[in-house]
Coordinates of C-alpha atoms and ligand atoms in Angstrom, one line a residue:
M1186 CA 120.2 76.7 168.1
D1187 CA 117.7 74.7 166.4
F1188 CA 114.6 76.1 166.8
Q1189 CA 110.6 74.5 166.4
L1190 CA 107.4 75.5 166.2
K1191 CA 105.1 72.5 167.3
T1192 CA 101.2 72.8 168.4
L1193 CA 100.9 70.8 172.4
T1194 CA 98.5 71.0 174.7
G1195 CA 98.8 71.7 178.4
S1196 CA 99.5 67.7 179.0
Q1197 CA 101.6 67.1 175.9
A1198 CA 104.1 70.2 177.1
A1199 CA 104.4 68.7 180.7
T1200 CA 105.5 65.2 178.8
E1201 CA 108.1 66.8 176.1
K1202 CA 111.6 65.5 176.5
S1203 CA 113.7 67.8 177.2
D1204 CA 116.1 69.0 179.5
A1205 CA 114.5 72.7 181.2
L1206 CA 110.5 73.7 180.2
I1207 CA 110.0 76.9 180.5
V1208 CA 105.8 77.9 181.2
L1209 CA 105.0 81.3 180.4
V1210 CA 102.4 81.9 182.8
P1211 CA 99.2 85.0 182.0
S1212 CA 97.9 86.4 184.1
G1213 CA 94.1 86.1 185.6
A1214 CA 92.2 82.5 185.5
L1215 CA 94.3 80.0 184.1
A1216 CA 92.8 76.8 182.2
V1217 CA 92.8 74.1 184.9
G1218 CA 93.1 69.6 183.9
D1219 CA 96.9 69.7 183.6
A1220 CA 99.8 68.8 185.4
L1221 CA 101.7 72.3 184.7
S1222 CA 98.2 74.3 185.1
A1223 CA 97.9 73.0 188.4
L1224 CA 101.2 74.5 189.0
A1225 CA 100.7 77.5 187.4
S1226 CA 97.3 77.7 189.7
A1227 CA 98.3 76.3 193.0
A1228 CA 102.1 79.1 192.8
R1229 CA 99.7 81.7 192.6
A1230 CA 97.4 81.0 194.6
A1231 CA 100.2 80.8 197.0
G1232 CA 101.2 84.2 195.8
D1233 CA 104.3 82.4 195.2
L1234 CA 104.4 83.6 191.3
P1235 CA 103.5 86.7 191.6
D1236 CA 101.5 88.8 188.5
K1237 CA 104.3 91.1 187.5
P1238 CA 105.9 90.0 184.3
G1239 CA 109.0 88.7 184.8
K1240 CA 108.9 87.0 188.0
L1241 CA 110.0 82.9 188.3
L1242 CA 109.4 80.4 189.8
S1243 CA 112.6 77.2 189.8
L1244 CA 110.4 74.2 190.3
Y1245 CA 113.2 71.2 190.6
R1246 CA 111.1 67.8 189.1
P1247 CA 107.8 68.2 190.3
E1248 CA 105.0 65.4 189.1
G1249 CA 103.8 64.7 186.7
V1250 CA 106.8 67.0 184.0
A1251 CA 108.7 65.0 182.1
A1252 CA 112.1 67.9 182.0
P1253 CA 114.1 68.2 185.2
R1254 CA 113.6 72.0 185.7
V1255 CA 110.6 73.5 185.4
V1256 CA 110.5 77.7 186.0
L1257 CA 107.7 79.0 185.4
A1258 CA 107.8 82.9 184.1
S1259 CA 105.0 85.5 184.1
I1260 CA 103.7 87.2 181.2
G1261 CA 101.1 90.2 183.1
D1262 CA 98.8 90.8 179.6
G1263 CA 101.0 88.6 177.5
V1264 CA 102.4 92.1 175.0
P1265 CA 105.4 91.5 173.6
G1266 CA 106.8 93.7 176.1
S1267 CA 105.9 91.7 178.8
V1268 CA 106.6 88.1 177.5
R1269 CA 110.2 89.4 175.8
S1270 CA 111.4 90.2 180.1
A1271 CA 109.6 87.0 181.2
V1272 CA 111.6 85.0 178.6
L1273 CA 114.8 86.8 179.3
A1274 CA 114.6 86.5 183.3
A1275 CA 113.8 82.9 182.8
V1276 CA 116.4 81.6 179.9
R1277 CA 119.1 82.8 181.9
T1278 CA 118.5 81.7 185.6
L1279 CA 119.0 78.1 183.0
K1280 CA 122.4 79.5 181.9
G1281 CA 125.9 77.4 182.9
L1282 CA 123.7 74.6 184.2
G1283 CA 124.1 72.6 180.3
T1284 CA 120.6 72.8 179.5
K1285 CA 120.6 71.0 176.1
R1286 CA 117.0 70.8 174.7
L1287 CA 114.2 73.3 176.5
T1288 CA 110.5 74.0 175.9
L1289 CA 108.7 76.9 176.0
V1290 CA 105.8 77.0 176.0
F1291 CA 103.2 79.5 177.0
A1292 CA 99.9 78.5 179.0
G1293 CA 97.6 80.6 177.3
P1294 CA 96.8 82.2 174.2
A1295 CA 99.8 83.3 172.7
D1296 CA 99.1 84.9 169.2
G1297 CA 102.5 85.7 165.9
A1298 CA 103.9 89.4 168.2
A1299 CA 104.1 86.8 171.5
V1300 CA 106.2 84.4 169.7
H1301 CA 108.0 87.0 167.0
S1302 CA 109.5 88.2 171.2
A1303 CA 109.9 85.0 173.1
V1304 CA 112.3 83.5 170.6
L1305 CA 114.2 86.1 170.3
A1306 CA 114.8 86.7 174.0
V1307 CA 115.6 82.9 173.7
A1308 CA 118.2 83.8 171.1
D1309 CA 119.1 87.4 173.1
A1310 CA 120.3 86.3 176.6
S1311 CA 121.9 82.7 175.4
Y1312 CA 124.3 84.2 173.3
V1313 CA 127.8 83.6 174.3
Y1314 CA 131.3 84.9 173.0
V1315 CA 133.8 82.8 172.6
T1316 CA 135.3 83.2 168.8
T1317 CA 138.9 84.9 170.8
K1318 CA 138.8 83.1 173.9
S1319 CA 140.5 79.3 174.7
K1320 CA 138.7 78.4 177.3
S1321 CA 135.7 79.5 177.1
E1322 CA 132.2 77.5 177.7
P1323 CA 130.8 77.6 173.8
R1324 CA 126.4 77.3 174.2
T1325 CA 125.0 74.9 175.3
L1326 CA 121.1 75.4 173.8
R1327 CA 121.0 73.6 171.0
Q1328 CA 117.7 72.3 170.4
V1329 CA 114.1 75.2 172.0
T1330 CA 110.9 73.9 170.8
L1331 CA 108.6 76.6 171.5
G1332 CA 105.7 74.7 172.8
V1333 CA 101.7 77.5 171.5
A1334 CA 97.6 75.7 172.2
D1335 CA 98.2 77.2 167.5
G1336 CA 101.0 76.6 164.9
N1337 CA 99.6 77.3 163.0
A1338 CA 98.3 80.7 163.0
V1339 CA 101.8 82.0 164.2
S1340 CA 103.7 80.0 161.5
S1341 CA 104.9 83.3 159.9
A1342 CA 105.8 85.2 162.3
F1343 CA 107.6 82.1 163.9
A1344 CA 109.2 82.2 160.6
E1345 CA 110.2 85.7 160.8
A1346 CA 111.8 85.6 164.2
K1347 CA 113.9 82.2 163.7
A1348 CA 115.8 84.2 160.6
T1349 CA 116.2 87.6 162.8
A1350 CA 117.9 85.8 165.1
A1351 CA 119.8 84.8 163.4
G1352 CA 120.8 87.9 161.5
I1353 CA 120.5 89.0 164.8
E1354 CA 122.8 86.6 166.2
F1355 CA 124.6 86.8 162.7
A1356 CA 125.5 90.9 163.9
K1357 CA 126.4 90.4 166.9
E1358 CA 129.1 88.3 166.4
W1359 CA 131.0 90.8 163.9
G1360 CA 130.5 93.5 165.7
N1361 CA 131.8 92.0 169.0
R1362 CA 135.6 90.6 167.4
P1363 CA 138.0 93.0 167.9
A1364 CA 139.5 95.3 165.1
N1365 CA 142.7 92.7 164.8
H1366 CA 139.9 89.9 164.1
C1367 CA 137.3 91.7 162.1
T1368 CA 140.0 94.4 159.8
P1369 CA 137.9 94.6 156.3
T1370 CA 139.2 92.3 154.2
L1371 CA 138.1 90.2 157.0
L1372 CA 134.5 91.5 156.6
A1373 CA 133.7 91.5 153.3
D1374 CA 134.4 88.0 153.6
A1375 CA 132.0 87.4 156.2
A1376 CA 129.7 89.2 153.4
E1377 CA 131.3 86.7 150.6
T1378 CA 130.0 83.4 153.1
L1379 CA 126.5 84.4 153.1
T1380 CA 125.8 84.5 149.0
S1381 CA 126.0 80.6 150.3
Q1382 CA 122.0 80.4 150.9
A1383 CA 118.9 82.3 148.1
H1384 CA 119.3 85.0 145.8
I1385 CA 122.6 87.0 147.0
K1386 CA 125.3 88.2 145.4
C1387 CA 128.5 89.8 146.8
E1388 CA 131.0 91.7 144.6
V1389 CA 133.8 93.5 146.8
L1390 CA 134.7 96.6 144.7
G1391 CA 139.6 96.8 147.1
P1392 CA 141.8 100.5 147.3
K1393 CA 141.9 100.7 142.9
E1394 CA 138.7 100.3 142.6
V1395 CA 137.5 103.1 144.5
A1396 CA 139.5 105.2 143.1
K1397 CA 138.9 104.9 139.9
L1398 CA 135.2 106.2 141.4
G1399 CA 136.5 109.1 142.3
M1400 CA 135.1 107.6 146.1
G1401 CA 138.0 110.4 147.5
S1402 CA 136.5 111.0 151.2
F1403 CA 136.4 107.4 151.5
A1404 CA 140.1 106.6 150.4
S1405 CA 140.7 109.7 152.8
V1406 CA 140.0 107.9 155.8
A1407 CA 141.5 104.5 154.6
Q1408 CA 144.5 106.7 154.4
G1409 CA 146.2 106.3 157.6
S1410 CA 146.1 102.3 157.7
S1411 CA 148.2 100.1 157.3
E1412 CA 145.2 98.1 156.7
P1413 CA 143.2 98.0 153.2
L1414 CA 139.9 99.1 152.4
R1415 CA 137.5 97.3 151.2
F1416 CA 133.9 99.1 149.3
I1417 CA 131.0 95.7 149.7
V1418 CA 128.0 95.0 147.5
L1419 CA 125.0 93.0 148.5
S1420 CA 122.3 91.9 147.0
Y1421 CA 119.3 89.7 147.9
R1422 CA 117.2 89.7 145.0
G1423 CA 113.3 87.8 145.7
A1424 CA 111.7 89.8 143.6
T1425 CA 111.6 91.0 139.9
K1426 CA 113.7 93.1 138.5
D1427 CA 111.6 95.4 137.6
Q1428 CA 110.9 96.5 141.1
A1429 CA 113.7 99.5 142.7
P1430 CA 115.3 97.6 145.6
V1431 CA 116.1 98.9 149.0
V1432 CA 120.1 100.0 149.6
L1433 CA 121.2 100.1 153.0
V1434 CA 124.6 101.5 153.1
G1435 CA 126.4 100.3 156.8
K1436 CA 129.4 102.5 158.1
G1437 CA 132.3 99.3 158.8
I1438 CA 135.0 100.8 160.1
T1439 CA 136.5 98.6 161.6
F1440 CA 138.5 100.6 164.3
D1441 CA 138.0 104.8 164.8
T1442 CA 141.0 106.0 166.9
G1443 CA 140.0 109.3 165.5
G1444 CA 142.8 110.1 163.5
V1445 CA 144.9 112.8 163.4
S1446 CA 142.0 113.9 165.7
M1447 CA 142.4 111.6 167.8
K1448 CA 140.3 110.1 170.8
P1449 CA 141.3 110.5 174.4
A1450 CA 142.2 106.8 175.4
A1451 CA 139.8 106.0 177.7
E1452 CA 137.4 103.2 176.3
M1453 CA 138.8 103.5 173.1
D1454 CA 138.7 99.8 172.8
E1455 CA 134.5 100.6 172.1
M1456 CA 135.7 102.0 168.9
K1457 CA 136.5 98.4 167.4
F1458 CA 132.7 98.3 167.4
D1459 CA 132.1 101.9 165.0
M1460 CA 131.1 98.9 162.4
C1461 CA 128.4 98.1 163.6
G1462 CA 126.3 99.7 161.1
A1463 CA 127.8 97.1 158.8
A1464 CA 126.8 94.7 160.5
S1465 CA 123.4 94.7 160.9
V1466 CA 123.6 94.7 157.0
L1467 CA 124.7 91.7 157.3
G1468 CA 122.0 90.3 159.7
V1469 CA 119.7 91.2 157.8
F1470 CA 121.4 89.8 154.4
R1471 CA 121.2 86.8 156.7
A1472 CA 118.0 87.6 158.0
L1473 CA 116.7 87.7 154.2
G1474 CA 118.2 84.9 153.2
E1475 CA 116.4 82.0 155.3
L1476 CA 113.3 84.6 155.1
K1477 CA 113.5 84.9 151.3
P1478 CA 110.3 88.3 150.8
A1479 CA 109.5 89.2 147.8
I1480 CA 111.1 92.7 147.9
N1481 CA 114.9 93.6 146.4
V1482 CA 117.7 95.2 149.4
I1483 CA 121.1 96.3 148.1
G1484 CA 123.2 95.8 150.5
L1485 CA 126.9 99.0 151.1
I1486 CA 129.6 98.8 153.2
P1487 CA 132.8 101.2 152.6
S1488 CA 135.0 99.6 155.3
C1489 CA 138.2 100.3 156.7
E1490 CA 140.8 101.8 159.7
N1491 CA 140.5 105.3 160.9
M1492 CA 144.3 105.4 162.1
N1493 CA 146.9 107.5 163.2
D1494 CA 150.1 107.3 160.5
G1495 CA 152.4 110.1 157.7
K1496 CA 150.1 109.2 155.7
A1497 CA 147.3 110.1 157.7
L1498 CA 144.4 112.2 156.7
K1499 CA 144.9 116.2 158.7
P1500 CA 143.0 119.1 160.3
G1501 CA 141.7 120.9 156.9
D1502 CA 143.0 119.1 154.2
V1503 CA 140.5 118.9 151.3
V1504 CA 138.6 116.3 149.7
T1505 CA 136.9 115.2 146.4
S1506 CA 133.5 113.5 146.9
M1507 CA 132.0 111.1 144.8
S1508 CA 129.4 113.8 143.8
G1509 CA 131.6 115.6 142.9
Q1510 CA 131.4 117.9 146.1
T1511 CA 134.1 119.1 147.9
I1512 CA 135.0 118.3 151.8
E1513 CA 136.1 120.5 154.5
V1514 CA 137.9 117.7 157.3
L1515 CA 137.7 119.8 159.4
N1516 CA 137.7 117.4 163.1
T1517 CA 138.8 113.9 161.3
D1518 CA 137.1 112.2 164.6
A1519 CA 134.3 113.3 161.7
E1520 CA 135.4 110.0 159.3
G1521 CA 131.7 107.6 159.4
R1522 CA 130.0 111.0 157.7
L1523 CA 133.1 111.0 155.0
I1524 CA 132.8 107.3 153.7
L1525 CA 129.3 106.5 154.0
C1526 CA 129.1 109.9 151.8
D1527 CA 130.5 108.1 149.5
A1528 CA 128.8 105.0 149.8
L1529 CA 125.6 107.3 149.6
T1530 CA 126.2 108.9 146.0
Y1531 CA 127.1 105.2 145.0
A1532 CA 123.2 104.3 145.8
E1533 CA 122.2 106.4 142.5
R1534 CA 123.3 103.7 140.7
F1535 CA 119.9 101.7 142.2
K1536 CA 118.0 104.4 141.4
P1537 CA 116.6 102.7 144.9
A1538 CA 112.5 102.9 146.2
A1539 CA 114.6 103.9 149.5
V1540 CA 117.7 104.0 150.8
I1541 CA 119.2 103.7 154.9
D1542 CA 122.0 104.3 156.0
I1543 CA 122.5 102.9 159.2
A1544 CA 125.5 104.1 162.1
T1545 CA 127.4 104.4 164.7
L1546 CA 127.6 108.0 164.1
T1547 CA 128.2 110.6 167.1
G1548 CA 128.2 110.7 170.4
A1549 CA 125.8 113.7 170.4
C1550 CA 123.4 111.1 169.4
V1551 CA 124.3 109.5 173.2
V1552 CA 124.0 112.7 174.3
A1553 CA 120.3 112.6 173.6
L1554 CA 119.2 109.8 173.1
G1555 CA 120.8 106.9 175.6
G1556 CA 120.5 102.9 174.7
V1557 CA 117.1 102.9 174.6
R1558 CA 116.0 104.1 170.7
T1559 CA 118.0 104.6 168.0
G1560 CA 118.0 108.4 166.4
L1561 CA 115.2 108.0 162.9
F1562 CA 116.2 110.9 160.1
S1563 CA 114.1 112.1 157.6
A1564 CA 112.6 114.3 155.0
D1565 CA 110.1 111.5 154.2
D1566 CA 107.3 111.7 156.5
A1567 CA 105.9 107.8 154.8
L1568 CA 109.8 106.2 155.2
A1569 CA 110.3 107.3 158.9
K1570 CA 106.4 106.2 159.4
A1571 CA 107.4 103.1 158.9
L1572 CA 110.4 102.8 160.4
E1573 CA 108.8 103.7 163.3
A1574 CA 106.1 101.0 163.1
A1575 CA 109.4 98.7 162.2
G1576 CA 110.8 99.6 166.0
E1577 CA 107.6 100.4 167.7
Q1578 CA 106.2 96.0 166.1
S1579 CA 110.4 93.6 167.2
L1580 CA 111.1 96.0 170.4
D1581 CA 113.0 98.0 167.9
R1582 CA 113.2 101.7 169.0
C1583 CA 113.8 104.5 167.2
W1584 CA 113.0 108.2 167.5
R1585 CA 112.5 110.8 164.5
L1586 CA 115.3 114.2 165.2
P1587 CA 114.8 116.7 163.1
L1588 CA 116.4 118.8 160.1
D1589 CA 115.7 121.5 159.9
D1590 CA 117.5 123.6 157.4
E1591 CA 118.6 125.7 160.3
Y1592 CA 121.4 122.5 161.5
A1593 CA 123.3 123.0 158.3
E1594 CA 124.5 126.4 158.9
G1595 CA 127.3 125.5 161.3
L1596 CA 128.3 123.2 158.4
K1597 CA 130.0 126.3 155.7
S1598 CA 133.5 126.1 154.8
N1599 CA 135.9 128.5 153.7
F1600 CA 137.6 126.2 151.3
A1601 CA 135.4 123.6 149.8
D1602 CA 131.3 123.3 150.0
V1603 CA 130.8 121.9 152.8
A1604 CA 132.8 120.8 155.9
N1605 CA 132.7 117.9 157.5
I1606 CA 131.8 119.1 161.2
G1607 CA 129.3 122.1 162.6
G1608 CA 129.7 122.9 166.3
R1609 CA 129.2 121.0 169.5
A1610 CA 125.1 121.7 169.5
G1611 CA 122.6 119.0 168.0
G1612 CA 126.0 117.1 166.4
A1613 CA 123.4 114.2 165.5
I1614 CA 121.9 116.4 163.9
T1615 CA 124.7 118.4 161.4
A1616 CA 125.9 114.8 161.2
A1617 CA 122.0 113.7 159.8
K1618 CA 121.9 117.5 157.1
F1619 CA 126.0 116.3 156.2
L1620 CA 125.0 112.9 154.7
Q1621 CA 121.6 114.1 153.6
R1622 CA 123.3 116.8 151.6
F1623 CA 124.2 114.0 149.1
T1624 CA 120.6 111.7 149.5
G1625 CA 118.5 114.0 147.1
A1626 CA 117.7 111.0 144.0
F1627 CA 115.9 109.3 146.8
P1628 CA 113.8 108.8 149.8
W1629 CA 117.3 108.3 152.8
A1630 CA 116.2 107.7 155.9
H1631 CA 119.7 108.5 158.7
L1632 CA 119.5 105.6 161.6
D1633 CA 121.6 106.7 163.5
I1634 CA 123.2 103.9 167.1
A1635 CA 125.7 104.3 168.7
G1636 CA 123.7 104.8 171.7
T1637 CA 122.0 101.4 170.3
A1638 CA 124.4 98.6 169.1
W1639 CA 126.2 97.7 171.6
K1640 CA 126.4 97.8 175.8
S1641 CA 129.6 99.1 177.8
G1642 CA 130.4 98.0 180.8
A1643 CA 130.0 94.8 182.7
A1644 CA 127.7 93.7 179.8
K1645 CA 129.9 94.9 177.2
G1646 CA 128.7 93.1 174.1
S1647 CA 127.5 93.7 170.9
T1648 CA 123.5 94.4 171.2
G1649 CA 122.4 93.3 167.0
R1650 CA 120.5 96.5 166.8
P1651 CA 119.1 98.4 164.7
V1652 CA 118.6 94.5 163.0
G1653 CA 115.1 93.5 164.5
L1654 CA 114.0 97.4 163.0
L1655 CA 115.2 97.2 160.0
V1656 CA 113.4 92.6 158.9
A1657 CA 110.9 93.8 160.3
Y1658 CA 111.1 97.3 157.9
L1659 CA 111.9 95.3 154.8
V1660 CA 108.7 92.3 155.4
S1661 CA 106.0 94.6 155.8
R1662 CA 107.8 96.3 152.2
A1663 CA 106.6 93.3 150.7
G1664 CA 103.9 92.3 151.8
A1665 CA 103.1 88.7 152.3
V1666 CA 106.4 86.4 153.3
Q1667 CA 106.3 84.0 150.4
P1668 CA 109.2 83.1 148.5
A1669 CA 108.6 85.2 145.4
L1670 CA 111.4 83.3 142.7
P1671 CA 111.8 79.6 142.7
K1672 CA 114.6 78.1 145.6
K1673 CA 117.6 77.5 145.0
G1674 CA 118.0 75.0 148.6
R1675 CA 121.8 75.6 149.3
K1676 CA 122.4 75.8 152.5
A1677 CA 122.6 78.9 154.8
P1678 CA 126.1 79.3 156.2
A1679 CA 125.7 79.4 160.5
A1680 CA 126.3 82.3 162.5
A1681 CA 129.6 83.1 162.5
Ligands
BES2866 N1 132.1 106.9 166.3 C1 132.5 107.5 166.6 C2 130.2 107.9 166.8 C3 130.5 107.8 169.1 C4 131.6 108.0 169.3 C5 129.7 106.6 168.7 C6 131.3 107.4 171.2 C7 129.5 105.9 169.7 C8 130.5 105.8 170.7 C9 132.4 108.9 165.5 O1 133.0 109.0 164.2 C10 132.2 110.4 166.4 O2 133.9 110.5 166.6 N2 132.4 110.9 165.9 C11 132.7 112.2 167.0 C12 131.8 114.1 165.7 C13 133.1 115.0 165.7 C14 133.9 115.0 166.7 C15 131.3 116.3 165.4 C16 131.6 112.6 167.9 O3 130.4 111.6 168.3 O4 133.0 113.2 168.8
MN2867 MN1 135.3 108.7 165.0
ZN2868 ZN1 133.9 106.7 163.7

């Protein structure tokens, strides 16, 4: 999908050629003088377009407008959340109508934040999964023109939004693929496609290299599957070599049966989403390659299946992690932390400025926060605050949970340095406490996305979260969205 930003006056927007036009109408008096503002004012006055954000009025071939379909959408006070709900609702009414060219115009002033949320909402509402369907209609939307009063004033917010949307889409695509179409090997192939973008490199390690590194904990999860594990190392270099990188670690369990501590059958299909942390890391790199911020980022993805088999890990087995710490595996379904701990130890070699892991880690986090906010854990207040702020800014919100040492009590083991589960109480926190044991060498934060990475039920599908939060965080760190190194000018890969 191609997004374009244009400076348009009201009358230019009315004559803009497209299949559909969405007019974002703020509350309060409108400047009249062009066909669109006149329509919106008349609809308001007649009570046909209530002020509430997300309220719509659809029109067909109204006088003086070039586009055949027009949707007036109220955005209330124009805050990003209101723009988002209005655009989502308006784009949904156009779904299935074969709209190829869409123009979206702000009838009032629009700041960078409003533009950002409009772009992301169009991308979100028009996304269609097609990869494993034989006859489904792909997304028809080809071109989206965003009309604002002053394009120059919002161009960097627009560029950031466009790149973020591409990243979210990449993450959704890989999150949604069934496990037999998204094996560790295929996930590594997806990571390698990203190297066609500027400043991105990728290295993929297999079972032999992982064994040599001493990642006994990661390898123990993979041993019950006939799909070989992959350890993916991505790097994005947008700044000079001496600048310490941010390391992102994504949980890449391409399917989680629970292993010998098997999960119940109901909804087990959703455990194909257990690599959404990994997909979010890929999505962030997709965005970085397009946006080229002045920052260095490393992406680490331990990826394998968690299966049951004659060779599978058993409850009570003790494994040795790369850090040297031994782990008693009391529950093979607490496998995410077993693969992440070795990736966290591996991260030390980059002398990182910060390490953030992203994982669909615990059902307990879903109980605690539902699908609205991602769980955030960090002992570093500055890092936690920066991530909270990025979440607010991108409407991809998180909520900080505690890390008191008392929560680690339950992880004691009689047979190893640590056990991989505590009790049932505070399960999201004990998981974070387990991970924290492997993060002594750098500032660290953990994002538990078990509730936010995908939706269940009729709207079942990956959300692409928390790509928005992470890109906002990285861009804020970079300070300005400027290429620090010369562009290589290579072509960006498609969403899939
Ligand atoms: N991938 C799951 C976490 C999960 C469960 C995410 C349900 C979303 C929905 C993880 O590997 C897991 O199984 N965690 C266990 C940990 C427990 C055994 C301590 C859980 O949450 O039940
Ligand atoms: Mn599990
Ligand atoms: Zn899992």
